[in-house]
Coordinates of C-alpha atoms in Angstrom, one line a residue:
X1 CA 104.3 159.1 -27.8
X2 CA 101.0 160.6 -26.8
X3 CA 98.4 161.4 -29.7
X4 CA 97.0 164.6 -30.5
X5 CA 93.7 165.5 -29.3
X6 CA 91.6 167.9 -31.7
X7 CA 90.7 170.4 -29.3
X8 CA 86.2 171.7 -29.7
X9 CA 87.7 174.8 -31.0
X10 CA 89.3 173.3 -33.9
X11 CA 86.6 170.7 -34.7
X12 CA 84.2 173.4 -34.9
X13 CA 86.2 175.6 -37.2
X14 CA 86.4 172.1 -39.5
X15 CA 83.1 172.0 -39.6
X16 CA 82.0 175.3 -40.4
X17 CA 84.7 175.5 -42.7
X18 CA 82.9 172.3 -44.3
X19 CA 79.5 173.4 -44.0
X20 CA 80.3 176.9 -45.7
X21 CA 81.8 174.9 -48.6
X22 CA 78.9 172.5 -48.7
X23 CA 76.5 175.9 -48.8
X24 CA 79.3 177.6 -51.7
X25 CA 79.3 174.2 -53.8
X26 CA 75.4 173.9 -54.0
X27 CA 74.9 177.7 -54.5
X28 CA 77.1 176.9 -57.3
X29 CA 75.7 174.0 -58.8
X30 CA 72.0 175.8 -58.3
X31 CA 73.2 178.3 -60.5
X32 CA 74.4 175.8 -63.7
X33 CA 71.4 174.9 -65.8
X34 CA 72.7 171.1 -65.0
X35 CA 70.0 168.9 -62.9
X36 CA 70.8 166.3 -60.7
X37 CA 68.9 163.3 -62.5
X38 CA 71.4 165.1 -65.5
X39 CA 74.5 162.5 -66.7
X40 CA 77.1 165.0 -66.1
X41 CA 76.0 166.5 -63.1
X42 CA 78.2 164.3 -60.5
X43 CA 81.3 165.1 -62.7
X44 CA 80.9 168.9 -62.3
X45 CA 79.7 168.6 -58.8
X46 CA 82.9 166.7 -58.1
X47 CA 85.2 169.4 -60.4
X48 CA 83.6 172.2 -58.6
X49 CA 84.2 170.9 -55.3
X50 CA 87.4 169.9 -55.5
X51 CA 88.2 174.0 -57.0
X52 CA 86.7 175.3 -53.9
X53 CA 88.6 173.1 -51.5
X54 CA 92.0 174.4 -53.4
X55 CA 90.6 177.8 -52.8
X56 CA 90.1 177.5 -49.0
X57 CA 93.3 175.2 -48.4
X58 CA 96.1 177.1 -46.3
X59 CA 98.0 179.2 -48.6
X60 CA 101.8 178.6 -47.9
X61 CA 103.2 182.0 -49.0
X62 CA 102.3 185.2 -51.6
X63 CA 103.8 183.7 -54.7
X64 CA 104.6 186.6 -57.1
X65 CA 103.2 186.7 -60.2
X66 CA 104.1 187.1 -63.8
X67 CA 102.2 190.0 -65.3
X68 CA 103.6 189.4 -69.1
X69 CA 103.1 185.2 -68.5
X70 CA 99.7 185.8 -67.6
X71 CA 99.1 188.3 -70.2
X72 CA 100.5 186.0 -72.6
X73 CA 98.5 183.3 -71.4
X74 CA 95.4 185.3 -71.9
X75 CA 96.2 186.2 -75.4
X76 CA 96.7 182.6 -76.5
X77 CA 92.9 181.4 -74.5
X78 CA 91.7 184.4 -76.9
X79 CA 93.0 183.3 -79.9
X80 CA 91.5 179.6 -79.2
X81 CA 88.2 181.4 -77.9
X82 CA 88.5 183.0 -81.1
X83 CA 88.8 180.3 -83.5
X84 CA 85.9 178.8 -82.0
X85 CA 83.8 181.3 -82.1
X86 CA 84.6 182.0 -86.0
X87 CA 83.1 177.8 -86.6
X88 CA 80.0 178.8 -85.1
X89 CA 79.4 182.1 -86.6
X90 CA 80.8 180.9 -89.7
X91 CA 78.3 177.7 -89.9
X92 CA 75.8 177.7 -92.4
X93 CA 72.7 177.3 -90.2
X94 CA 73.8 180.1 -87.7
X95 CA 74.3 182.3 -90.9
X96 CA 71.2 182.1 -92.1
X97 CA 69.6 182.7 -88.7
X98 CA 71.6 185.8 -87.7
X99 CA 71.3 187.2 -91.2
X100 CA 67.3 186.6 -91.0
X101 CA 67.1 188.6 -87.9
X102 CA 70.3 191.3 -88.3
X103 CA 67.8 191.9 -91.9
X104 CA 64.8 192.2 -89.8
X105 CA 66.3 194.5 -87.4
X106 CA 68.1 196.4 -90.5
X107 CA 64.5 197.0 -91.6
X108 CA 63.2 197.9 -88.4
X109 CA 66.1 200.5 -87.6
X110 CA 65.7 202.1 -90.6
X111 CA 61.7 203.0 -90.7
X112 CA 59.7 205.8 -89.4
X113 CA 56.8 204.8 -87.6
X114 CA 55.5 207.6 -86.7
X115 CA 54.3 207.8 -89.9
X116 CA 51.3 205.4 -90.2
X117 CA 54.0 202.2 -91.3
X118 CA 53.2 198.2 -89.6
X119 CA 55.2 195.7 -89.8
X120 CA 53.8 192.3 -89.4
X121 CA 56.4 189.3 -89.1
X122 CA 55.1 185.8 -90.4
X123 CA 57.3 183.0 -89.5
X124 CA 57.2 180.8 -92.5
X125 CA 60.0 178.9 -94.5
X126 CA 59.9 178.3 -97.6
X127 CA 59.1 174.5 -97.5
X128 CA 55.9 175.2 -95.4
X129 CA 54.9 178.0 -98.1
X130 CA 55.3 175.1 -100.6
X131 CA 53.1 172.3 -98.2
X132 CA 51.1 175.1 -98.1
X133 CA 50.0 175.3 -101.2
X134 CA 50.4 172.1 -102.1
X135 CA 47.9 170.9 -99.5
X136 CA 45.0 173.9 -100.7
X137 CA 42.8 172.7 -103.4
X138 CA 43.0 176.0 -104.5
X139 CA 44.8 179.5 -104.1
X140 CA 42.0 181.0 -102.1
X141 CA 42.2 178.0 -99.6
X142 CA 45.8 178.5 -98.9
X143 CA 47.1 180.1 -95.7
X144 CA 49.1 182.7 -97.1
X145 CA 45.5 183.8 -98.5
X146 CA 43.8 183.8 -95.5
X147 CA 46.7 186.0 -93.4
X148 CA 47.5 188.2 -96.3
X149 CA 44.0 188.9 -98.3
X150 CA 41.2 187.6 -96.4
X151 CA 42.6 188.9 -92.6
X152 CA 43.2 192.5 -94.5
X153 CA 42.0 193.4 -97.8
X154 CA 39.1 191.1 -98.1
X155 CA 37.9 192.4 -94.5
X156 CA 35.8 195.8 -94.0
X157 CA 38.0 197.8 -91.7
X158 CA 41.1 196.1 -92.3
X159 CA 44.5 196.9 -92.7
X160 CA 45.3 195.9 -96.3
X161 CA 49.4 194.8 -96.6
X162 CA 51.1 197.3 -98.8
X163 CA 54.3 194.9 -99.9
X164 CA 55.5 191.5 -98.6
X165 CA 59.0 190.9 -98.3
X166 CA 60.5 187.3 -97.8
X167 CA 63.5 186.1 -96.8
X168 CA 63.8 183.6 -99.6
X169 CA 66.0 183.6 -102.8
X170 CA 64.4 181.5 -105.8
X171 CA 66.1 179.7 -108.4
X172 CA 65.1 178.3 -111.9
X173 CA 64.2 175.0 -110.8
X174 CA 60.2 174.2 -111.0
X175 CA 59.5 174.3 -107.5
X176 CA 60.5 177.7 -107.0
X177 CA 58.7 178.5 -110.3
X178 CA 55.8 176.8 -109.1
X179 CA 55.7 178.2 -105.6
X180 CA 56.5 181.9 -107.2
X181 CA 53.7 181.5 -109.1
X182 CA 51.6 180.9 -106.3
X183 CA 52.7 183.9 -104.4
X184 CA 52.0 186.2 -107.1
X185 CA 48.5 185.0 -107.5
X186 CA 48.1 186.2 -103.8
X187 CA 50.1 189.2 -103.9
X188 CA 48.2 190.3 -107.4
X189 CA 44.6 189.4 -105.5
X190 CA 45.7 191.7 -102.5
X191 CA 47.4 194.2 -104.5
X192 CA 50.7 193.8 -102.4
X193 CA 53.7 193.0 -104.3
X194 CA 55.6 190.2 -103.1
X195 CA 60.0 191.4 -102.9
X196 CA 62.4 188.4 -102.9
X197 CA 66.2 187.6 -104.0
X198 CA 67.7 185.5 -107.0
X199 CA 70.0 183.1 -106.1
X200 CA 73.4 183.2 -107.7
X201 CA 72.5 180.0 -109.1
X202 CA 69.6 181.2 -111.5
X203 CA 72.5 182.6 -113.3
X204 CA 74.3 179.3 -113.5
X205 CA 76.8 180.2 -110.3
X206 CA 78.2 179.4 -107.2
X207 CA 78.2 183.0 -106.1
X208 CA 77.3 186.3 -107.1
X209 CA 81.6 187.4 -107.3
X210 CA 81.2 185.9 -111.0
X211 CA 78.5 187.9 -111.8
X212 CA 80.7 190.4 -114.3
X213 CA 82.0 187.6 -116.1
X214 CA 79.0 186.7 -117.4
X215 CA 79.2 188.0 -120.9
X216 CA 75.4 187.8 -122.6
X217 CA 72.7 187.4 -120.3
X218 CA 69.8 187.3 -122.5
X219 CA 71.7 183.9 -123.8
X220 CA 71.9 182.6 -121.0
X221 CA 68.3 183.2 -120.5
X222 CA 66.9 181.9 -123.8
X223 CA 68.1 178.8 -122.3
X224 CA 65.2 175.3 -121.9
X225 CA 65.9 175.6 -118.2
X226 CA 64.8 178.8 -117.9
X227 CA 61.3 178.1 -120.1
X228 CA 59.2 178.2 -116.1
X229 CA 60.7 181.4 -115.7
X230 CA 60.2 183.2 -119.2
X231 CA 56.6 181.7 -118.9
X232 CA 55.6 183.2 -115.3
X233 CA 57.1 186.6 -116.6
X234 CA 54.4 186.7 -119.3
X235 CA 51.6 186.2 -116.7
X236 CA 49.8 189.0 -115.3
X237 CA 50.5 188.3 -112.0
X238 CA 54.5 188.3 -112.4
X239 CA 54.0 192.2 -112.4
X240 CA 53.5 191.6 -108.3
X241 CA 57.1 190.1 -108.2
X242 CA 60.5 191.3 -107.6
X243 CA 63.5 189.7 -107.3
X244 CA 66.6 191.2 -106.1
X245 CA 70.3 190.3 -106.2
X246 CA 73.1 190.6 -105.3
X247 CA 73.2 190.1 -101.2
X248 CA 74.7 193.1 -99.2
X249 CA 76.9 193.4 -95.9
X250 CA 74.8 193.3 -92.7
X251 CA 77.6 194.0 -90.3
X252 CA 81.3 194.5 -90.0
X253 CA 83.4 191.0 -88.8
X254 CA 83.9 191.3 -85.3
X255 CA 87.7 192.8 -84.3
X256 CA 89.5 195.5 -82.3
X257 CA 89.8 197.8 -85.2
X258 CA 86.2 197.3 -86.8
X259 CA 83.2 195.8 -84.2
X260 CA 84.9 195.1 -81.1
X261 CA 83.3 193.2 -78.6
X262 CA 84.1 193.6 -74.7
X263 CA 83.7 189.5 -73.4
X264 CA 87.3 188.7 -74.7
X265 CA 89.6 190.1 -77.4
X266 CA 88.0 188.3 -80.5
X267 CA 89.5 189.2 -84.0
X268 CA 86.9 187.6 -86.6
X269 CA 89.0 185.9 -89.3
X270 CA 87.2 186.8 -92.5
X271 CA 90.1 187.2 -95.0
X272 CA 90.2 184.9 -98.1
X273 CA 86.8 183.7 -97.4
X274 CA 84.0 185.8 -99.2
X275 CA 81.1 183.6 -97.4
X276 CA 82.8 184.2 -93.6
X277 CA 81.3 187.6 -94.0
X278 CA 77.4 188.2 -93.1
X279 CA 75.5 188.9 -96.1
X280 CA 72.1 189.6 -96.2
X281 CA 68.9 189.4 -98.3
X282 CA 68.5 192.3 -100.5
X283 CA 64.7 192.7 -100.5
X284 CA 65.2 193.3 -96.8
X285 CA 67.6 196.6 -98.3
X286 CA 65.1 197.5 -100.8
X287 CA 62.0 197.2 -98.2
X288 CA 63.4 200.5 -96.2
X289 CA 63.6 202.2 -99.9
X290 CA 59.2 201.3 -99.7
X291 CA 59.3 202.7 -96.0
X292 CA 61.4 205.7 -96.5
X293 CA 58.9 206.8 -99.6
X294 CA 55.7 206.1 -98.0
X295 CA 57.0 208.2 -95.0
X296 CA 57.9 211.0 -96.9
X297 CA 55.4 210.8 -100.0
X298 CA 52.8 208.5 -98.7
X299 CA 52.9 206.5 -101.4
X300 CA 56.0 204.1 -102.9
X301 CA 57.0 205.8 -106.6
X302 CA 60.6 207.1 -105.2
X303 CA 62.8 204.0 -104.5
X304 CA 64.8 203.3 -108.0
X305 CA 68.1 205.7 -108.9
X306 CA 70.7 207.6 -106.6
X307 CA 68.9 210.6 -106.8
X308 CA 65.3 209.3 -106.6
X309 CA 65.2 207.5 -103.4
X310 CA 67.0 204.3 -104.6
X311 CA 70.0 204.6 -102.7
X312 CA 70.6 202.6 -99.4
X313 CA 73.2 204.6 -97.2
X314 CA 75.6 204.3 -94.6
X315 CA 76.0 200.5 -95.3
X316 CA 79.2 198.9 -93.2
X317 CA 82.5 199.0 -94.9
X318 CA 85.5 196.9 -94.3
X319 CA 88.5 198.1 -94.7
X320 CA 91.7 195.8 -93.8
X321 CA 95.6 195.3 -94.4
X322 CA 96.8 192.3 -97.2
X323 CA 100.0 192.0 -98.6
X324 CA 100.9 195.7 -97.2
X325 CA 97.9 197.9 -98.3
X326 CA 94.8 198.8 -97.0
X327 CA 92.0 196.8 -98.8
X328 CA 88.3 197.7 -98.8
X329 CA 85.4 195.3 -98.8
X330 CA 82.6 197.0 -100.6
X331 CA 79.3 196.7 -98.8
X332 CA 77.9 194.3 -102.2
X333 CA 78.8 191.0 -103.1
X334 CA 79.8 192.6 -106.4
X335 CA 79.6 196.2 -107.9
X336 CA 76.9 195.9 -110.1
X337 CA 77.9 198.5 -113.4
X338 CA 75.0 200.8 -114.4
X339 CA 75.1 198.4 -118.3
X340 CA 75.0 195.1 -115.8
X341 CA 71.7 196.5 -113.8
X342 CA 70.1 197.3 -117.1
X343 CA 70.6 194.2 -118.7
X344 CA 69.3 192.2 -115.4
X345 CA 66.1 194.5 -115.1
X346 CA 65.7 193.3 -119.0
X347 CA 65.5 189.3 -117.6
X348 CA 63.2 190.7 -115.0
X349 CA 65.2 191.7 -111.8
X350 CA 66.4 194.2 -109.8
X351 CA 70.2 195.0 -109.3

């Protein structure tokens, strides 16, 4: 039996066919942010070449298609895309980052400044304040110094900072006593008040929710471990710091019904878990109430009380079904009572 010959037409289409492929696969791979010296490079080249070839194989027949299979299939790659997606926003680390900037943009979105208001960002954490200081001799040597009173105040014709707000929260312990005091030597020397948060655990707590359990705070404060603290709030300089509490919500969990998204359909879970929500620092909340007086009064006296420019508005609510009903998640860790805010301010904060 005679064998068949390839005739030149049919070579040719092979190799064009071949070539084209050969162009497709390394436009592809161009595109991926994989190199070739990379360890997985030859894997992907090998999985993307082996796709395209089942895409330009001879089709034997239109296969008809199940629209509620494929629908259902697409529902369950959502639900795993979903889970997923709730352990990374969920992580500790990516918390704190998207609540640093979600509080910066907060700030931002909520400040006129067309009236005569900076805002400077210094990218600082709170471990390279401490180094900071602990490597200056003395206050005036440190480099929150320099940027904050020596850059500004302490220059002719410079811009001297009205209020410093950082993305901290301070405990008890001695080396947030010690580095608070430090701050509020600088803030007093500049005249700019320095705006931070209490952690739930200068109360003694895991989390803020416990707050109105707490039955005497002025006990709890006579406390020895809380000596630092009622020592810095006899200094001078302790009347340039603020510490708020508790955090507030910066956004809404991501879902059809509340913040959808349009990538894939991605229902946050946040139920049952207080700390799956974003929460935010509160001196980045109580730095608009500076901005929003200073626009409107040029100076900072109106930001305490409902009625006297105290209140921060249109803050996200979330409002969800358990066990039948609708449920609301108040925009505050915890409602903080008008007796509960009075009692705090008497320790020294702001609620």
């Amino acid at each position: 039996m005679a064998e068949e010959q390839s005739t030149p037409a049919t070579t040719e289409a092979a190799t064009e066919e071949a070539a084209a492929e050969g162009s497709l696969l390394d436009q592809i791979m161009q595109e991926t942010r994989l190199k070739p010296s990379d360890e997985g490079y030859s894997i992907a080249k090998r999985g993307v070449e082996a796709f395209i070839a089942e895409l330009l194989s001879p089709q034997r027949g239109e296969e008809k298609v199940d629209k509620a299979i494929v629908d259902h299939m697409i529902a369950e790659l959502d639900k795993k895309l979903s889970v997923q997606v709730d352990q990374v926003l969920h992580h500790d680390d990516f918390q704190k980052l998207e609540s640093s900037w979600r509080g910066l943009h907060f700030v931002i979105d909520r400040t006129n400044f067309r009236e005569n208001i900076k805002l400077e960002l210094l990218s600082v954490s709170k471990d390279e304040l401490l180094d900071d200081f602990e490597d200056s001799p003395e206050i005036v040597k440190s480099g929150l110094y320099k940027n904050v009173y020596t850059a500004e105040y302490g220059q002719f014709g410079g811009n001297p900072v009205g209020a410093i707000i950082g993305n901290y929260d301070f405990g008890p312990g001695p080396q947030d006593m010690s580095l608070l005091k430090n701050i509020a030597s600088v803030s007093a020397m500049a005249h700019a008040p320095f705006i931070a948060a209490a952690s739930a655990q200068f109360f003694g707590l895991d989390d803020f929710l416990k707050l109105p359990n707490l039955k005497d705070l002025n006990a709890i404060f006579e406390g020895p471990q809380y000596a630092k603290w009622q020592s810095f709030r006899e200094t001078e300089d302790a009347r340039y710091v603020g510490l708020t509490m508790p955090r507030f919500l910066l956004r809404l969990p991501y879902g059809q019904d509340s913040n959808p998204i349009k990538a894939f359909n991605y229902e946050e879970n946040v139920q049952g878990d207080h700390q799956s929500y974003l929460w935010g620092n509160t001196s980045f909340a109580f730095a608009t109430r500076l901005t929003d007086s200073f626009a409107k009064y040029r100076w900072c006296p109106n930001i305490i009380g409902p009625q006297s420019g105290g209140a921060v508005e249109d803050l996200p609510l979330h409002q969800y079904e358990a066990m039948g009903e609708v449920e609301t998640k108040i925009p505050t860790e915890v409602l903080v009572t008008d007796r509960r805010e009075f009692e705090l301010a008497e320790e020294g904060f702001i609620g």
